[in-house]
Coordinates of C-alpha atoms in Angstrom, one line a residue:
M1 CA -12.6 31.9 -18.4
H2 CA -15.0 31.2 -16.3
T3 CA -15.1 27.6 -16.7
F4 CA -10.6 27.5 -17.8
L5 CA -10.6 28.7 -13.2
L6 CA -13.7 26.7 -12.0
L7 CA -11.3 23.4 -13.5
L8 CA -7.8 24.5 -11.9
I9 CA -9.5 24.7 -8.9
L10 CA -10.9 21.6 -8.9
L11 CA -7.4 20.2 -10.2
S12 CA -6.2 21.6 -7.4
L13 CA -8.5 19.8 -4.9
I14 CA -9.1 15.7 -6.5
I15 CA -7.4 13.8 -5.2
P16 CA -4.7 13.0 -8.8
L17 CA -1.8 12.3 -7.7
Y18 CA 0.0 14.8 -9.0
S19 CA 2.1 17.8 -7.8
L20 CA 4.5 20.6 -8.4
P21 CA 7.0 20.5 -11.6
F22 CA 10.3 20.2 -9.2
H23 CA 12.4 16.8 -9.5
Q24 CA 10.4 14.4 -8.6
S25 CA 6.4 15.8 -9.6
H26 CA 3.8 14.4 -11.7
F27 CA 3.1 13.7 -15.3
T28 CA 0.9 13.0 -18.5
K29 CA 2.0 11.6 -21.6
Q30 CA -1.2 12.8 -23.6
H31 CA 0.9 14.9 -25.8
L32 CA 3.3 12.3 -26.5
H33 CA 0.9 9.0 -27.4
Q34 CA -1.3 11.7 -30.0
K35 CA 1.9 11.3 -32.3
N36 CA 2.4 7.5 -31.5
T37 CA -1.0 5.4 -32.2
T38 CA -1.2 2.0 -32.8
S39 CA -5.5 1.6 -32.9
S40 CA -5.2 -0.9 -30.6
P41 CA -5.2 -0.8 -27.4
Q42 CA -2.7 -1.9 -24.9
E43 CA -2.6 -4.4 -21.8
Y44 CA -0.8 -3.3 -18.5
F45 CA 0.7 -5.1 -15.6
E46 CA 2.1 -5.5 -12.7
V47 CA 4.5 -8.1 -11.7
T48 CA 3.6 -10.9 -9.0
K49 CA 3.1 -14.0 -8.6
P50 CA 0.4 -15.6 -8.9
L51 CA -2.2 -16.9 -6.2
P52 CA -2.3 -20.1 -4.6
F53 CA -5.1 -21.9 -6.5
D54 CA -4.6 -19.5 -10.2
G55 CA -3.8 -23.3 -11.5
L56 CA -8.1 -24.3 -10.6
N57 CA -11.6 -23.5 -11.8
A58 CA -13.5 -21.2 -9.9
R59 CA -16.1 -22.8 -8.4
C60 CA -18.1 -20.1 -8.1
K61 CA -18.1 -16.2 -9.8
L62 CA -19.7 -13.2 -9.1
P63 CA -20.6 -11.3 -11.0
I64 CA -21.3 -8.3 -8.6
L65 CA -19.9 -3.8 -10.1
T66 CA -19.3 -2.4 -13.3
H67 CA -19.1 1.0 -13.4
N68 CA -18.4 3.7 -15.4
F69 CA -16.1 6.7 -13.4
S70 CA -16.4 9.6 -15.0
N71 CA -17.5 12.4 -13.1
T72 CA -16.7 11.1 -9.9
Y73 CA -15.3 13.4 -7.6
G74 CA -17.1 14.8 -5.0
L75 CA -19.8 11.9 -4.7
P76 CA -19.9 9.3 -2.7
P77 CA -18.1 5.2 -2.9
V78 CA -19.9 3.8 -5.1
S79 CA -22.1 0.7 -3.6
V80 CA -24.0 -2.2 -4.1
T81 CA -25.3 -5.0 -1.1
Y82 CA -22.6 -8.4 -1.5
S83 CA -23.8 -11.7 -0.8
P84 CA -21.8 -14.7 -1.2
P85 CA -23.3 -17.7 -4.1
I86 CA -25.7 -19.8 -2.8
N87 CA -24.7 -23.6 -2.8
C88 CA -21.3 -22.6 -3.2
T89 CA -19.0 -24.4 -1.2
W90 CA -15.3 -23.1 -1.2
T91 CA -11.8 -22.2 0.6
H92 CA -10.9 -19.7 -0.9
V93 CA -12.0 -16.2 -2.9
A94 CA -9.9 -14.0 -5.2
L95 CA -11.0 -10.8 -5.9
E96 CA -10.3 -9.5 -9.8
I97 CA -10.9 -6.1 -10.8
Q98 CA -10.6 -5.3 -14.1
V99 CA -10.3 -1.9 -16.0
S100 CA -9.9 0.0 -19.1
C101 CA -9.4 3.6 -20.2
R102 CA -9.3 6.0 -23.9
G103 CA -8.5 9.7 -23.6
E104 CA -6.0 11.3 -21.6
Q105 CA -6.1 11.4 -17.7
Y106 CA -4.2 11.4 -14.8
D107 CA -3.9 8.4 -12.4
R108 CA -6.1 8.2 -9.6
I109 CA -6.7 6.3 -5.9
A110 CA -9.3 3.9 -5.7
A111 CA -10.6 0.7 -2.7
V112 CA -12.7 -2.0 -2.5
W113 CA -14.5 -1.5 1.3
L114 CA -17.0 -4.7 2.0
S115 CA -19.2 -3.3 4.9
G116 CA -16.6 -0.7 5.7
A117 CA -13.4 -3.2 5.6
E118 CA -11.8 -2.2 2.7
L119 CA -10.0 -5.3 0.9
I120 CA -7.8 -3.7 -1.7
R121 CA -5.9 -0.3 -2.3
T122 CA -5.0 0.5 -5.8
S123 CA -5.0 3.4 -8.6
T124 CA -5.1 3.2 -11.7
A125 CA -3.1 3.7 -15.3
E126 CA -2.4 6.9 -17.6
P127 CA -4.5 6.0 -20.6
T128 CA -4.0 6.5 -24.1
N129 CA -6.0 7.6 -27.1
D130 CA -5.0 4.5 -28.7
G131 CA -7.2 2.4 -24.7
I132 CA -4.8 0.4 -22.4
F133 CA -6.5 -2.1 -20.1
W134 CA -5.8 -4.1 -16.8
N135 CA -6.7 -6.6 -15.1
V136 CA -6.0 -7.0 -11.1
R137 CA -6.5 -10.2 -8.7
K138 CA -5.7 -10.8 -5.0
D139 CA -6.1 -13.7 -2.8
V140 CA -9.6 -11.9 -0.2
T141 CA -9.4 -15.2 1.7
R142 CA -8.2 -13.9 5.0
Y143 CA -11.4 -11.7 4.5
S144 CA -13.6 -14.5 5.1
S145 CA -16.1 -13.6 8.1
L146 CA -17.3 -11.0 6.1
L147 CA -17.9 -12.3 2.9
A148 CA -19.3 -15.4 4.4
Q149 CA -22.1 -13.1 5.3
D150 CA -25.6 -12.0 3.7
N151 CA -26.3 -8.6 3.2
L152 CA -23.1 -6.2 3.4
I153 CA -22.9 -3.2 1.1
L154 CA -19.3 -3.1 -1.5
S155 CA -18.8 0.2 -1.8
V156 CA -15.4 1.1 -4.8
M157 CA -13.8 5.1 -4.1
L158 CA -12.1 6.1 -7.8
E159 CA -12.9 9.8 -7.7
N160 CA -12.4 11.2 -11.5
I161 CA -12.6 14.5 -13.2
V162 CA -14.0 14.2 -17.2
N163 CA -13.9 17.6 -19.5
D164 CA -13.0 19.0 -22.4
V165 CA -9.3 18.0 -21.3
F166 CA -9.5 15.2 -19.2
T167 CA -11.2 13.0 -21.3
G168 CA -10.2 9.6 -19.9
V169 CA -13.1 7.7 -18.4
Y170 CA -12.3 4.9 -15.9
Q171 CA -14.6 1.7 -16.9
A172 CA -14.1 -1.2 -14.1
N173 CA -15.5 -4.7 -12.9
V174 CA -15.4 -6.0 -10.1
T175 CA -16.4 -9.7 -9.5
F176 CA -15.6 -12.5 -6.8
L177 CA -13.8 -16.0 -7.8
Y178 CA -14.7 -18.6 -5.0
Y179 CA -12.4 -21.6 -5.5
N180 CA -12.5 -25.1 -3.5
D181 CA -9.2 -26.8 -3.2
N182 CA -9.5 -29.5 -0.9
T183 CA -5.8 -30.6 -1.7
V184 CA -4.3 -28.2 0.0
I185 CA -3.1 -28.3 3.6
V186 CA -4.1 -25.5 6.0
S187 CA -3.1 -25.7 9.0
P188 CA -4.3 -25.1 12.8
P189 CA -5.0 -21.5 14.0
L190 CA -2.8 -19.8 16.7
L191 CA -3.7 -22.4 19.9
A192 CA -6.6 -24.1 17.9
L193 CA -9.6 -23.1 19.3
P194 CA -12.9 -24.4 18.3
S195 CA -15.8 -22.2 15.9
E196 CA -19.2 -22.0 15.8
N197 CA -21.6 -19.9 14.3
Y198 CA -21.8 -16.9 16.2
R199 CA -23.2 -13.4 15.7
M200 CA -21.1 -10.2 17.6
M201 CA -21.7 -6.6 17.4
G202 CA -24.4 -7.3 14.7
R203 CA -22.0 -9.4 12.3
K204 CA -23.1 -12.8 11.4
L205 CA -21.0 -15.6 10.9
K206 CA -22.8 -18.0 8.8
S207 CA -20.9 -21.3 8.9
L208 CA -20.7 -24.9 9.8
N209 CA -18.4 -25.5 12.1
N210 CA -15.9 -25.7 9.8
P211 CA -16.7 -22.7 8.0
L212 CA -14.3 -23.2 4.9
N213 CA -14.1 -26.9 4.9
L214 CA -10.2 -26.3 6.4
K215 CA -8.0 -29.6 6.0
V216 CA -6.0 -29.6 9.1
N217 CA -2.2 -29.9 9.6
Y218 CA -1.1 -30.7 13.4
D219 CA 2.9 -30.2 11.4
K220 CA 4.2 -27.4 14.4
D221 CA 7.0 -26.6 12.0
S222 CA 4.3 -25.5 9.2
F223 CA 2.4 -23.5 11.2
D224 CA 1.2 -19.8 9.6
L225 CA -0.6 -17.3 12.2
E226 CA -2.4 -15.8 9.1
E227 CA -3.5 -19.1 7.6
K228 CA -6.5 -19.7 9.6
P229 CA -8.5 -16.1 8.5
A230 CA -10.5 -13.9 11.9
D231 CA -13.4 -15.0 13.4
L232 CA -14.5 -11.4 13.0
I233 CA -12.9 -8.2 11.4
I234 CA -13.2 -4.9 12.8
P235 CA -12.5 -1.9 10.2
I236 CA -11.4 0.5 11.8
S237 CA -12.2 3.2 9.4
A238 CA -14.8 7.0 7.9
V239 CA -17.8 7.3 7.2
G240 CA -17.8 6.4 3.4
D241 CA -19.4 9.5 2.1
D242 CA -16.8 10.9 1.6
G243 CA -14.3 6.9 1.1
F244 CA -14.0 5.0 4.3
W245 CA -10.8 6.2 4.6
F246 CA -9.5 8.8 6.8
R247 CA -8.2 11.5 5.2
I248 CA -5.0 13.1 7.1
Q249 CA -3.9 16.7 6.3
N250 CA -0.6 17.1 8.8
A251 CA 1.9 16.1 11.1
L252 CA -0.5 16.7 13.9
D253 CA -4.0 16.0 12.1
I254 CA -4.7 12.8 14.2
H255 CA -7.9 10.4 13.2
S256 CA -10.0 7.9 15.3
K257 CA -11.9 5.2 16.3
G258 CA -13.9 4.1 19.4
V259 CA -14.0 0.2 19.6
R260 CA -15.1 -2.1 21.3
I261 CA -13.5 -5.8 21.1
P262 CA -15.1 -9.1 22.4
R263 CA -14.6 -10.2 25.7
N264 CA -13.3 -13.8 24.2
A265 CA -10.9 -12.6 21.8
Y266 CA -7.4 -14.4 22.1
R267 CA -6.0 -13.1 19.3
A268 CA -5.5 -9.7 17.1
V269 CA -3.4 -8.5 14.5
I270 CA -4.4 -4.7 13.2
E271 CA -4.1 -4.1 9.9
I272 CA -3.0 -0.6 7.8
Y273 CA -3.8 0.4 4.3
V274 CA -2.2 3.4 3.8
S275 CA -1.1 5.4 0.3
F276 CA 0.2 9.1 0.5
H277 CA -0.9 12.0 -2.1
G278 CA -0.9 15.7 -2.9
N279 CA 2.0 17.3 -1.7
D280 CA 3.7 14.9 -0.1
E281 CA 3.5 12.1 -2.8
F282 CA 7.3 11.8 -2.6
W283 CA 7.4 11.7 1.2
Y284 CA 10.7 10.5 0.3
S285 CA 12.6 12.7 -2.0
N286 CA 11.4 16.1 0.5
P287 CA 13.7 18.7 1.6
P288 CA 13.9 20.2 4.8
D289 CA 12.0 23.6 4.7
S290 CA 14.4 25.2 5.8
Y291 CA 16.3 24.6 2.5
F292 CA 13.6 26.5 0.3
K293 CA 14.5 29.7 2.5
N294 CA 17.5 29.1 1.4
V295 CA 17.0 28.9 -2.0
N296 CA 14.3 32.5 -1.8
D297 CA 16.7 33.7 -0.1
Y298 CA 19.4 32.7 -3.4
E299 CA 16.5 33.5 -5.9
V300 CA 15.8 37.8 -4.5
R301 CA 20.5 38.1 -4.2
N302 CA 20.6 35.9 -8.3
R303 CA 17.7 36.7 -10.4
N304 CA 18.9 34.6 -13.3
P305 CA 15.9 33.4 -15.3
S306 CA 17.9 29.7 -15.9
D307 CA 18.3 28.8 -12.5
L308 CA 14.4 27.6 -12.2
C309 CA 13.8 29.6 -9.3
A310 CA 10.9 30.0 -10.3
S311 CA 9.6 26.1 -9.4
M312 CA 12.0 26.1 -6.7
K313 CA 9.7 29.1 -4.8
K314 CA 6.4 28.1 -6.5
A315 CA 7.4 24.5 -3.9
S316 CA 8.9 26.3 -1.0
A317 CA 5.0 25.8 0.9
E318 CA 4.5 23.1 -0.4
R319 CA 7.1 20.0 -1.2
G320 CA 9.0 20.5 2.7
H321 CA 9.5 19.4 5.8
G322 CA 12.1 16.3 5.3
A323 CA 12.1 13.2 4.0
Y324 CA 11.7 11.5 7.7
R325 CA 7.5 9.8 7.9
E326 CA 5.9 7.6 9.9
V327 CA 2.0 6.1 10.3
L328 CA 2.4 5.9 14.1
V329 CA -0.7 3.3 15.3
M330 CA -2.3 4.0 18.7
V331 CA -5.0 2.5 21.5
D332 CA -6.2 4.7 24.0
G333 CA -3.3 7.9 23.2
N334 CA -0.6 4.6 23.7
L335 CA 1.8 4.2 20.8
I336 CA 1.8 0.2 19.9
G337 CA 2.9 0.2 16.9
S338 CA 4.0 2.0 13.5
V339 CA 4.6 1.6 9.5
V340 CA 7.2 3.4 7.6
P341 CA 5.5 2.1 3.8
F342 CA 6.9 1.1 1.0
P343 CA 7.9 4.1 -1.7
V344 CA 4.9 3.1 -4.2
I345 CA 5.0 5.0 -7.0
F346 CA 2.2 5.7 -9.0
T347 CA 1.9 5.7 -13.1
G348 CA 2.8 9.3 -14.0
G349 CA 5.2 9.6 -11.3
I350 CA 8.9 10.4 -11.4
N351 CA 8.7 9.4 -15.6
P352 CA 4.9 8.1 -16.4
L353 CA 7.8 6.8 -19.3
F354 CA 9.0 5.0 -17.6
W355 CA 5.5 3.0 -16.4
E356 CA 4.4 1.6 -19.8
P357 CA 3.0 -1.6 -20.3
V358 CA 4.9 -2.5 -16.7
V359 CA 3.4 -0.2 -13.7
S360 CA 5.8 0.3 -10.7
I361 CA 5.9 -2.0 -7.5
G362 CA 3.0 -2.0 -6.0
A363 CA 0.6 0.4 -7.8
F364 CA -1.9 -2.6 -9.0
D365 CA -2.3 -3.1 -5.5
L366 CA -1.3 -1.4 -2.7
P367 CA 0.4 -3.6 0.2
S368 CA -1.0 -3.7 3.6
Y369 CA 0.9 -3.5 7.1
D370 CA 0.2 -6.3 9.6
L371 CA 0.7 -5.3 13.2
E372 CA 0.3 -8.6 16.2
L373 CA -1.8 -6.9 18.6
T374 CA -2.5 -9.9 21.1
P375 CA 0.5 -8.9 24.2
Y376 CA -2.0 -6.1 24.2
L377 CA -4.9 -7.8 25.0
G378 CA -5.1 -7.2 28.4
M379 CA -6.0 -3.7 27.8
L380 CA -8.3 -4.5 25.5
L381 CA -10.6 -7.2 26.8
D382 CA -12.4 -4.6 29.5
G383 CA -15.8 -4.7 27.4
K384 CA -15.1 -1.0 26.9
V385 CA -15.0 1.0 23.8
H386 CA -10.7 1.7 23.0
S387 CA -10.3 4.4 20.8
F388 CA -7.9 3.6 17.7
S389 CA -5.4 6.7 15.9
F390 CA -4.2 7.4 13.7
Q391 CA -1.1 10.1 12.8
V392 CA 2.2 10.3 10.4
A393 CA 5.2 12.3 12.1
D394 CA 6.4 15.0 9.6
G395 CA 3.1 14.3 7.0
I396 CA 1.5 17.0 5.2
S397 CA -1.0 17.0 3.0
F398 CA -1.8 14.5 2.5
W399 CA -2.4 10.9 3.7
L400 CA -5.2 8.2 3.0
V401 CA -5.1 6.1 6.3
D402 CA -7.6 3.2 7.7
A403 CA -7.4 0.0 9.0
N404 CA -9.0 -3.6 9.7
L405 CA -8.9 -5.3 13.4
H406 CA -9.0 -9.4 12.7
L407 CA -9.8 -10.9 15.9
W408 CA -9.7 -15.0 17.1
L409 CA -12.3 -16.2 19.2
D410 CA -12.5 -18.6 22.3
A411 CA -16.1 -20.4 20.7
G412 CA -15.5 -22.3 25.0
S413 CA -15.6 -19.4 26.5
V414 CA -17.6 -15.8 26.8
E415 CA -14.2 -14.7 28.3
V416 CA -10.3 -15.2 27.8
Q417 CA -8.0 -13.7 30.8
A418 CA -5.4 -11.3 30.0
R419 CA -2.7 -9.0 30.7
I420 CA 0.5 -7.0 29.1
R421 CA 3.6 -8.3 31.0
S422 CA 6.1 -5.7 29.4
S423 CA 6.6 -2.9 26.7
D424 CA 9.6 -1.2 26.2
P425 CA 10.2 0.9 23.3
E426 CA 12.7 2.8 22.4
F427 CA 12.8 5.5 19.8
S428 CA 15.6 7.6 18.1
L429 CA 15.8 10.8 15.7
E430 CA 19.0 12.3 13.7
R431 CA 18.8 14.7 11.3
E432 CA 21.8 16.4 9.4
L433 CA 22.1 18.9 6.8
K434 CA 24.1 21.8 4.7
F435 CA 23.6 24.0 2.4
Q436 CA 25.1 26.6 0.5
G437 CA 22.7 28.3 -2.7
L438 CA 21.1 25.7 -4.6
D439 CA 23.1 23.1 -3.7
G440 CA 22.4 21.3 -0.7
E441 CA 22.4 18.0 1.0
F442 CA 19.9 16.4 3.6
E443 CA 20.5 13.0 5.6
V444 CA 17.6 12.1 8.3
E445 CA 18.5 8.5 10.7
A446 CA 15.6 7.3 12.6
E447 CA 15.4 3.9 14.7
R448 CA 12.4 2.2 16.8
K449 CA 12.3 -1.3 18.7
T450 CA 9.9 -2.4 20.8
K451 CA 9.5 -5.5 23.3
T452 CA 6.4 -6.5 24.3
S453 CA 4.7 -9.5 25.4
G454 CA 1.2 -10.5 27.5
W455 CA -0.2 -13.8 28.3
V456 CA -3.8 -15.4 27.0
H457 CA -5.6 -17.6 29.3
S458 CA -8.5 -19.1 26.7
T459 CA -9.9 -23.0 27.2
A460 CA -6.5 -23.7 25.2
G461 CA -4.1 -22.8 27.9
N462 CA -2.7 -20.0 29.1
F463 CA -0.4 -18.5 26.6
T464 CA 2.2 -15.8 27.0
T465 CA 2.6 -13.7 23.1
S466 CA 5.9 -12.0 22.7
I467 CA 6.8 -9.6 19.9
L468 CA 9.6 -7.7 19.1
Q469 CA 9.6 -4.2 15.9
E470 CA 12.9 -3.2 14.8
L471 CA 12.2 0.2 12.4
K472 CA 15.8 1.5 10.8
F473 CA 14.7 4.3 8.6
K474 CA 17.7 6.4 7.2
N475 CA 17.5 8.7 3.3
S476 CA 20.2 11.6 2.1
I477 CA 18.6 13.2 -0.7
K478 CA 21.6 15.4 -2.2
F479 CA 21.5 18.2 -4.8
S480 CA 24.5 19.5 -7.1
N481 CA 25.4 21.9 -10.8
N482 CA 22.9 24.5 -9.1
G483 CA 20.3 22.5 -8.2
T484 CA 19.6 21.3 -11.0
L485 CA 20.9 17.7 -10.0
K486 CA 19.2 15.7 -7.4
L487 CA 20.3 12.5 -5.7
V488 CA 17.5 10.5 -3.1
E489 CA 18.8 7.3 -1.5
Q490 CA 16.2 5.5 1.1
K491 CA 16.5 2.8 3.0
V492 CA 14.1 1.0 5.6
K493 CA 14.2 -1.7 6.8
D494 CA 12.0 -3.4 8.9
K495 CA 11.9 -6.6 11.1
S496 CA 9.5 -8.2 13.7
E497 CA 10.0 -11.3 15.6
V498 CA 6.5 -13.8 17.4
R499 CA 7.0 -15.7 19.7
I500 CA 4.5 -18.2 21.7
V501 CA 5.3 -19.3 24.5
S502 CA 3.7 -21.8 26.8
D503 CA 3.4 -21.6 31.3
A504 CA 5.4 -25.2 31.1
G505 CA 8.0 -22.6 29.3
Q506 CA 7.8 -24.2 26.0
I507 CA 8.4 -22.5 22.7
I508 CA 4.9 -23.2 21.2
F509 CA 4.9 -20.6 17.5
Q510 CA 7.7 -18.7 16.2
T511 CA 7.8 -17.0 13.6
S512 CA 10.0 -13.9 11.7
T513 CA 9.2 -11.5 9.5
E514 CA 12.4 -9.2 7.6
R515 CA 11.5 -6.4 5.0
T516 CA 13.9 -4.1 3.3
Y517 CA 12.6 -1.4 1.2
P518 CA 16.0 0.1 -1.3
L519 CA 15.2 3.2 -3.7
K520 CA 17.8 6.1 -5.5
I521 CA 16.6 8.2 -7.3
T522 CA 19.0 10.6 -9.6
T523 CA 16.8 12.7 -11.9
E524 CA 18.7 16.1 -14.2
T525 CA 16.4 19.2 -14.8
L526 CA 16.9 21.3 -16.9
P527 CA 15.8 24.4 -19.4
G528 CA 14.4 23.4 -23.0
K529 CA 15.0 24.6 -26.1
E530 CA 11.6 26.0 -26.6
N531 CA 9.9 28.4 -24.3
D532 CA 8.8 27.3 -20.8
T533 CA 10.0 23.7 -21.3
Y534 CA 12.5 22.1 -19.4
S535 CA 14.1 18.2 -20.6
M536 CA 14.5 15.9 -17.5
T537 CA 17.1 12.3 -16.9
T538 CA 16.1 10.3 -14.4
S539 CA 17.0 7.0 -13.4
L540 CA 15.1 4.7 -10.8
K541 CA 16.8 1.5 -8.8
N542 CA 13.1 0.9 -6.4
S543 CA 12.9 -2.8 -4.9
I544 CA 11.7 -4.7 -1.8
E545 CA 13.7 -7.7 -0.7
E546 CA 11.4 -10.5 2.3
K547 CA 12.9 -13.0 4.3
K548 CA 9.8 -15.5 6.7
T549 CA 10.9 -18.1 8.5
V550 CA 7.5 -19.8 10.4
G551 CA 8.9 -22.9 12.3
N552 CA 11.5 -24.4 10.1
V553 CA 10.6 -23.2 6.6
Q554 CA 11.9 -20.0 5.0
S555 CA 10.2 -18.4 2.4
T556 CA 12.1 -15.4 0.7
L557 CA 11.7 -12.8 -2.2
K558 CA 12.7 -10.4 -4.4
N559 CA 11.8 -8.3 -6.6
N560 CA 13.6 -5.0 -8.4
Q561 CA 13.1 -2.7 -10.6
E562 CA 15.4 -0.4 -13.0
S563 CA 14.7 2.3 -15.2
S564 CA 16.2 4.8 -17.0
G565 CA 14.8 7.9 -19.3
W566 CA 14.5 11.3 -20.4
M567 CA 11.5 13.9 -21.4
S568 CA 10.3 17.1 -22.5
V569 CA 7.6 19.3 -20.3
K570 CA 6.1 21.6 -20.1
D571 CA 4.1 22.3 -17.5
H572 CA 2.6 18.6 -16.7
E573 CA 2.3 17.5 -20.0
V574 CA 5.2 14.9 -21.4
L575 CA 5.8 16.3 -24.9
S576 CA 8.4 13.5 -26.3
G577 CA 11.1 11.2 -24.6
V578 CA 12.4 7.8 -24.4
A579 CA 12.3 5.6 -20.9
N580 CA 13.6 1.1 -20.5
T581 CA 12.3 -0.4 -17.3
Q582 CA 13.7 -4.2 -16.8
Q583 CA 12.5 -5.7 -14.0
S584 CA 13.2 -8.9 -11.4
Y585 CA 11.1 -10.9 -9.3
S586 CA 12.0 -14.2 -7.6
Y587 CA 9.7 -16.2 -4.8
K588 CA 11.0 -19.0 -2.9
A589 CA 9.2 -21.0 0.1
G590 CA 10.5 -24.3 0.4
S591 CA 10.3 -26.9 -2.3
E592 CA 8.3 -23.5 -3.9
C593 CA 10.2 -21.3 -6.6
Y594 CA 7.8 -18.1 -9.1
S595 CA 10.8 -16.4 -11.2
R596 CA 9.5 -13.4 -14.0
N597 CA 12.3 -11.1 -15.4
V598 CA 10.8 -8.3 -18.0
A599 CA 12.2 -5.5 -20.1
A600 CA 10.2 -2.7 -21.6
E601 CA 10.6 0.1 -24.0
N602 CA 9.1 3.2 -25.3
G603 CA 6.1 1.1 -24.5
T604 CA 6.9 -1.8 -26.0
L605 CA 7.7 -5.3 -23.8
L606 CA 10.9 -6.1 -24.7
A607 CA 11.1 -9.9 -23.0
D608 CA 8.5 -11.8 -21.1
T609 CA 10.1 -14.8 -18.9
T610 CA 9.2 -17.2 -16.0
S611 CA 10.2 -20.1 -14.1
L612 CA 9.0 -22.0 -11.5
L613 CA 12.7 -24.5 -11.4
C614 CA 14.4 -22.9 -8.5
A615 CA 17.7 -21.6 -8.4
I616 CA 20.8 -22.6 -6.1
S617 CA 20.3 -19.8 -4.6
L618 CA 18.0 -17.0 -4.6

């Protein structure tokens, strides 16, 4: 009895990605798979495009960590010492994570850090008795200034609990693959400043004048700010005993770290990693708190066991606070940017039968988000420590957030001059709600627009960088049929522009990125045929569309996923059900094209086609 109570306490505290079974929720599927065994492990995968150097043989390979993550809850990350391979010339680096698991287990969140800088945020798939395995590969070339250094600490966090009920142990192998591709044409860095050996803030870059042996193409039409890795990366993260991420518990919870920026930095980008868990895992489907108060009042007036009021009441104080969330990034208390994250659905979420063997968009490689900070260098290059802070607007427990500050340094100067010229933020937030009984409709719309410019005077000259950020957010939640039918619709549109102009008024560089995240979830929850069970029928549409223009070169990405099915559930356990998922992925950049279409049903891959041909229209 005491063991069982201890188990319940532990399960309520751990990082796993589950929550109460009220419409959007988290489940396991072990009892279902005990009836459907195939004896051989199954490979799971996330649909994405290949890395640009996947066709090459790795010049060097560094297996750095092999570990079984069993009872790791409450323990610090697993850490090893990292040094790059000796006598290995490389231009690109891939991080590869291979994972396998067998038994019953919730999905877990995980991350890899190098000297406190996050390289990847990932999550696990939910295993079966027969076992599953998967492989994640990420291009980590942008972290080259760290990867070139000796004797850094690489840390991996994956909290897990193993006992008589949850038997799955996640077996992970982490490897770095180094490639030397002399055919890759890499554009010059912003302003094309020289680089050399340097020691800055305790970090030593072991390199020559051209540390990555990159060929340079000075055609400004293909000039990409991201193609030359930063000279210095400063992690903006926690101490590390509980992982290097900041754990944000509510809307008033602000986490900060002091950073002193080198005075010869001529460009700055902050890269943000974020994931959402616990009562905010399905933040986009959370009704306002006032709705749950109305549900409780309704239960008092109408005591009807068939109304599912009990489960709604249990969720009232925990799964509300509305559906607007925004990660706010501040420097010295001043807002300098924000992110509304893509709604990644973990493999136990909504309906876990959707995600076998094709996992949801971003589940194995959660996206990070870049904010251009170059115009703000005028307030940062004074040699003082500045406070970088993170907050989640309207957030509830809990969010995991950290960041990497990428800096490009002028090796020809110990100090550059910079000044912020203008900053013009605009923000609006509107909410509407109406409900009667268990039915209701809730809408929230937000818009944010920021125009900022600033100049930097380095050895390359005096250049003004202007950025425009526009965010549009709209969310609608509708309950009908006495609260048993729920419709969630959300659309996020994020647009950013960066322009660099010389003293003479000539446009040196210009880029724009536009992303949209449409999401639609319909869920019907009804009492089941057996006691203490319920049936959930769900349809889901989740996608991301991106259009990026760099000079005169444009790239487009469309990634669309549609799923439907039903399941019979007791507590958080799936007893039976059917599900199907279709996904279409297409990418085009100049003459380069890649598309992939997959279809799966009841855990079986029915179709998987790939093409490198460019369609007439994308």
